[in-house]
Coordinates of C-alpha atoms in Angstrom, one line a residue:
X1019 CA -39.9 97.5 -251.0
X1020 CA -40.2 100.4 -252.7
X1021 CA -36.5 101.8 -252.4
X1022 CA -35.0 98.5 -253.3
X1023 CA -37.4 96.5 -255.4
X1024 CA -38.1 93.4 -253.1
X1025 CA -40.9 91.3 -253.8
X1026 CA -43.4 90.1 -251.5
X1027 CA -42.2 86.6 -251.0
X1028 CA -38.5 88.3 -250.3
X1029 CA -39.3 90.4 -247.1
X1030 CA -37.1 89.9 -244.2
X1031 CA -37.8 87.4 -241.5
X1032 CA -38.7 90.1 -239.1
X1033 CA -41.8 90.7 -241.1
X1034 CA -45.2 88.9 -240.6
X1035 CA -45.8 86.6 -243.5
X1036 CA -45.6 88.1 -246.6
X1037 CA -49.5 87.2 -246.9
X1038 CA -50.1 89.4 -244.2
X1039 CA -48.3 92.3 -245.0
X1040 CA -49.7 92.3 -248.4
X1041 CA -53.1 92.2 -247.0
X1042 CA -52.7 95.2 -244.7
X1043 CA -50.9 96.7 -247.5
X1044 CA -54.2 96.5 -249.5
X1045 CA -56.4 97.0 -246.8
X1046 CA -54.6 100.4 -245.8
X1047 CA -54.5 101.6 -249.8
X1048 CA -58.3 100.8 -250.0
X1049 CA -59.0 102.7 -246.7
X1050 CA -57.4 105.7 -248.0
X1051 CA -54.6 105.6 -245.5
X1052 CA -51.7 106.4 -247.7
X1053 CA -53.5 109.6 -249.3
X1054 CA -54.4 110.7 -245.9
X1055 CA -50.7 110.3 -244.9
X1056 CA -49.5 112.2 -248.0
X1057 CA -52.0 114.8 -247.8
X1058 CA -50.8 115.7 -244.3
X1059 CA -47.0 115.4 -245.0
X1060 CA -47.6 117.8 -247.9
X1061 CA -48.9 120.5 -245.7
X1062 CA -46.0 120.0 -243.3
X1063 CA -43.4 120.4 -246.2
X1064 CA -45.5 123.4 -247.5
X1065 CA -45.5 125.3 -244.1
X1066 CA -42.1 124.4 -243.6
X1067 CA -41.0 126.3 -246.7
X1068 CA -43.1 129.1 -246.0
X1069 CA -46.2 128.3 -248.3
X1070 CA -50.0 128.0 -247.5
X1071 CA -51.1 125.1 -246.4
X1072 CA -53.1 124.7 -249.8
X1073 CA -51.7 125.1 -252.9
X1074 CA -53.5 127.6 -255.6
X1075 CA -51.7 126.0 -258.6
X1076 CA -50.7 122.8 -259.9
X1077 CA -49.0 121.1 -262.9
X1078 CA -50.1 118.0 -264.8
X1079 CA -48.1 115.6 -266.6
X1080 CA -47.9 111.6 -267.7
X1081 CA -45.1 109.4 -267.9
X1082 CA -44.9 105.9 -269.8
X1083 CA -43.1 103.0 -268.0
X1084 CA -42.6 99.4 -269.6
X1085 CA -44.6 96.8 -267.8
X1086 CA -43.4 93.2 -266.9
X1087 CA -45.1 90.2 -267.5
X1088 CA -46.8 90.4 -264.1
X1089 CA -48.6 93.6 -264.9
X1090 CA -51.9 92.0 -266.8
X1091 CA -54.5 95.0 -265.9
X1092 CA -54.4 98.0 -267.9
X1093 CA -51.8 97.6 -270.5
X1094 CA -51.5 99.2 -273.8
X1095 CA -49.6 100.2 -276.5
X1096 CA -48.0 103.9 -276.4
X1097 CA -48.3 105.2 -280.1
X1098 CA -45.0 107.3 -279.7
X1099 CA -43.0 104.8 -278.4
X1100 CA -44.2 101.8 -279.7
X1101 CA -44.0 99.9 -276.5
X1102 CA -46.5 98.1 -274.5
X1103 CA -46.7 99.7 -271.3
X1104 CA -48.5 101.9 -268.9
X1105 CA -48.5 105.3 -268.3
X1106 CA -48.2 107.3 -264.7
X1107 CA -50.4 110.2 -264.3
X1108 CA -49.7 112.6 -261.8
X1109 CA -50.9 116.3 -260.7
X1110 CA -48.2 118.1 -258.3
X1111 CA -48.4 121.4 -256.5
X1112 CA -45.2 124.2 -257.8
X1113 CA -43.1 122.2 -255.4
X1114 CA -43.5 118.9 -256.7
X1115 CA -45.3 117.3 -254.0
X1116 CA -48.3 114.7 -254.9
X1117 CA -51.6 116.1 -255.1
X1118 CA -52.9 113.0 -257.1
X1119 CA -51.8 110.0 -259.1
X1120 CA -53.9 107.6 -261.6
X1121 CA -51.9 104.5 -263.7
X1122 CA -53.7 103.2 -267.0
X1123 CA -53.0 101.8 -270.0
X1124 CA -50.5 104.0 -272.4
X1125 CA -53.0 103.5 -275.3
X1126 CA -55.1 106.2 -273.5
X1127 CA -54.5 109.8 -274.8
X1128 CA -53.2 112.4 -272.5
X1129 CA -56.2 114.6 -273.1
X1130 CA -58.7 111.7 -272.1
X1131 CA -56.9 110.0 -269.1
X1132 CA -56.1 113.4 -267.7
X1133 CA -59.8 113.0 -266.6
X1134 CA -59.2 110.3 -264.6
X1135 CA -56.5 111.7 -262.5
X1136 CA -57.9 114.9 -262.0
X1137 CA -61.6 113.1 -261.0
X1138 CA -59.6 112.0 -257.9
X1139 CA -59.0 115.8 -257.3
X1140 CA -63.0 116.4 -257.5
X1141 CA -63.7 114.0 -255.1
X1142 CA -61.4 115.3 -252.7
X1143 CA -61.9 119.1 -253.5
X1144 CA -62.1 120.2 -249.8
X1145 CA -58.1 119.5 -249.9
X1146 CA -57.6 122.1 -252.8
X1147 CA -59.8 124.9 -251.6
X1148 CA -57.6 127.9 -253.3
X1149 CA -56.9 125.6 -256.6
X1150 CA -56.8 128.6 -259.3
X1151 CA -54.9 127.1 -262.4
X1152 CA -53.3 124.0 -263.4
X1153 CA -50.4 124.1 -266.1
X1154 CA -50.4 121.5 -268.8
X1155 CA -48.5 120.9 -272.2
X1156 CA -49.8 121.2 -275.5
X1157 CA -51.2 117.3 -275.4
X1158 CA -53.8 118.3 -272.8
X1159 CA -55.7 120.7 -275.3
X1160 CA -59.5 120.6 -276.4
X1161 CA -62.2 119.7 -274.1
X1162 CA -60.0 119.1 -271.1
X1163 CA -60.1 122.8 -270.6
X1164 CA -63.8 122.9 -270.5
X1165 CA -64.0 119.8 -268.2
X1166 CA -61.3 121.6 -265.7
X1167 CA -63.5 124.7 -265.5
X1168 CA -66.7 122.9 -264.8
X1169 CA -65.5 120.5 -262.7
X1170 CA -62.6 122.0 -260.8
X1171 CA -63.9 125.5 -261.1
X1172 CA -60.7 126.6 -262.4
X1173 CA -58.2 127.8 -265.6
X1174 CA -56.1 124.8 -267.1
X1175 CA -53.0 126.8 -268.7
X1176 CA -51.3 125.5 -271.8
X1177 CA -47.5 126.4 -271.6
X1178 CA -45.5 126.6 -274.0
X1179 CA -42.7 123.5 -274.8
X1180 CA -39.5 123.5 -276.1
X1181 CA -38.3 120.4 -278.3
X1182 CA -35.1 122.1 -279.7
X1183 CA -31.7 122.9 -277.8
X1184 CA -30.9 126.3 -277.0
X1185 CA -28.0 128.3 -278.9
X1186 CA -25.3 127.4 -276.3
X1187 CA -26.2 123.3 -276.7
X1188 CA -28.1 123.2 -273.5
X1189 CA -31.7 121.8 -273.4
X1190 CA -34.4 124.5 -272.8
X1191 CA -36.5 124.2 -269.4
X1192 CA -40.2 124.3 -269.9
X1193 CA -41.7 127.0 -267.9
X1194 CA -43.8 125.4 -265.0
X1195 CA -43.7 121.8 -266.4
X1196 CA -40.0 120.9 -265.1
X1197 CA -41.5 120.6 -261.5
X1198 CA -43.6 118.0 -262.5
X1199 CA -40.6 116.4 -264.6
X1200 CA -38.2 116.5 -261.7
X1201 CA -41.0 114.6 -259.8
X1202 CA -40.8 112.0 -262.1
X1203 CA -37.0 111.9 -261.8
X1204 CA -37.5 111.7 -257.9
X1205 CA -39.6 108.2 -258.6
X1206 CA -36.7 106.8 -260.6
X1207 CA -34.6 106.7 -258.2
X1208 CA -36.9 103.8 -256.2
X1209 CA -36.2 100.1 -258.0
X1210 CA -39.6 99.3 -257.5
X1211 CA -40.9 101.8 -259.8
X1212 CA -38.1 101.5 -262.9
X1213 CA -40.7 99.5 -264.3
X1214 CA -44.3 98.6 -263.5
X1215 CA -44.1 95.3 -261.7
X1216 CA -47.6 95.4 -260.5
X1217 CA -50.6 93.1 -261.3
X1218 CA -53.2 95.7 -260.5
X1219 CA -52.9 99.3 -261.0
X1220 CA -54.4 100.5 -258.0
X1221 CA -50.9 98.8 -256.4
X1222 CA -48.8 101.0 -258.8
X1223 CA -50.3 103.8 -257.4
X1224 CA -49.8 103.1 -254.0
X1225 CA -46.3 102.3 -254.3
X1226 CA -45.6 106.0 -256.0
X1227 CA -47.7 107.5 -252.9
X1228 CA -45.5 105.6 -250.4
X1229 CA -42.3 106.9 -252.5
X1230 CA -43.4 110.5 -252.0
X1231 CA -44.2 109.6 -248.4
X1232 CA -40.4 108.8 -247.9
X1233 CA -39.5 112.0 -249.8
X1234 CA -41.5 113.8 -247.4
X1235 CA -40.1 112.6 -244.6
X1236 CA -36.3 113.1 -245.9
X1237 CA -37.3 116.4 -246.4
X1238 CA -38.7 117.5 -243.2
X1239 CA -35.8 115.8 -241.7
X1240 CA -33.6 118.0 -243.2

């Protein structure tokens, strides 16, 4: 479903009734099963490339995505794009692996909504004992710097961003932040995530986790 964008009612006949599958989908999400799988696979992936099990640095960014008529919970107008949609907020390590995700209305400014996704890291702070720095763009300036220092005991560093092309006509890459931009690009390969088709934002977050689980498995197999 996540990769090809099938609807619940169009599940193949080899599956149980779609209502049963959806019930377990919700149950496992509420019980944190997908979070556990993401965390375990992230550890394996980091070890495979010679990194420590837990990251010392992270990157935060958001992506606005168009919603559909089914997306009725937490929808707002993005002032910059003037489109009614939702916003995906993710935190990754320096390899682009998912650390936390939060989906919310797009009319909430990044500096405020960032606390929603970072609060999830506060709840699971035992998974990030070495975290010392979080990289972000200038949209995260303000009170968030003090919030991060107080609740996560680490530094929020605002990195330089480029809005112009280089002299040779190529787009300049923003230091550090290109990693999280690449993670968003990975999600674009999943039809279920091309727009936000979910009625509940919890389901939107869950499909993002499932996409990263699939990415982890592919990386570990190679």
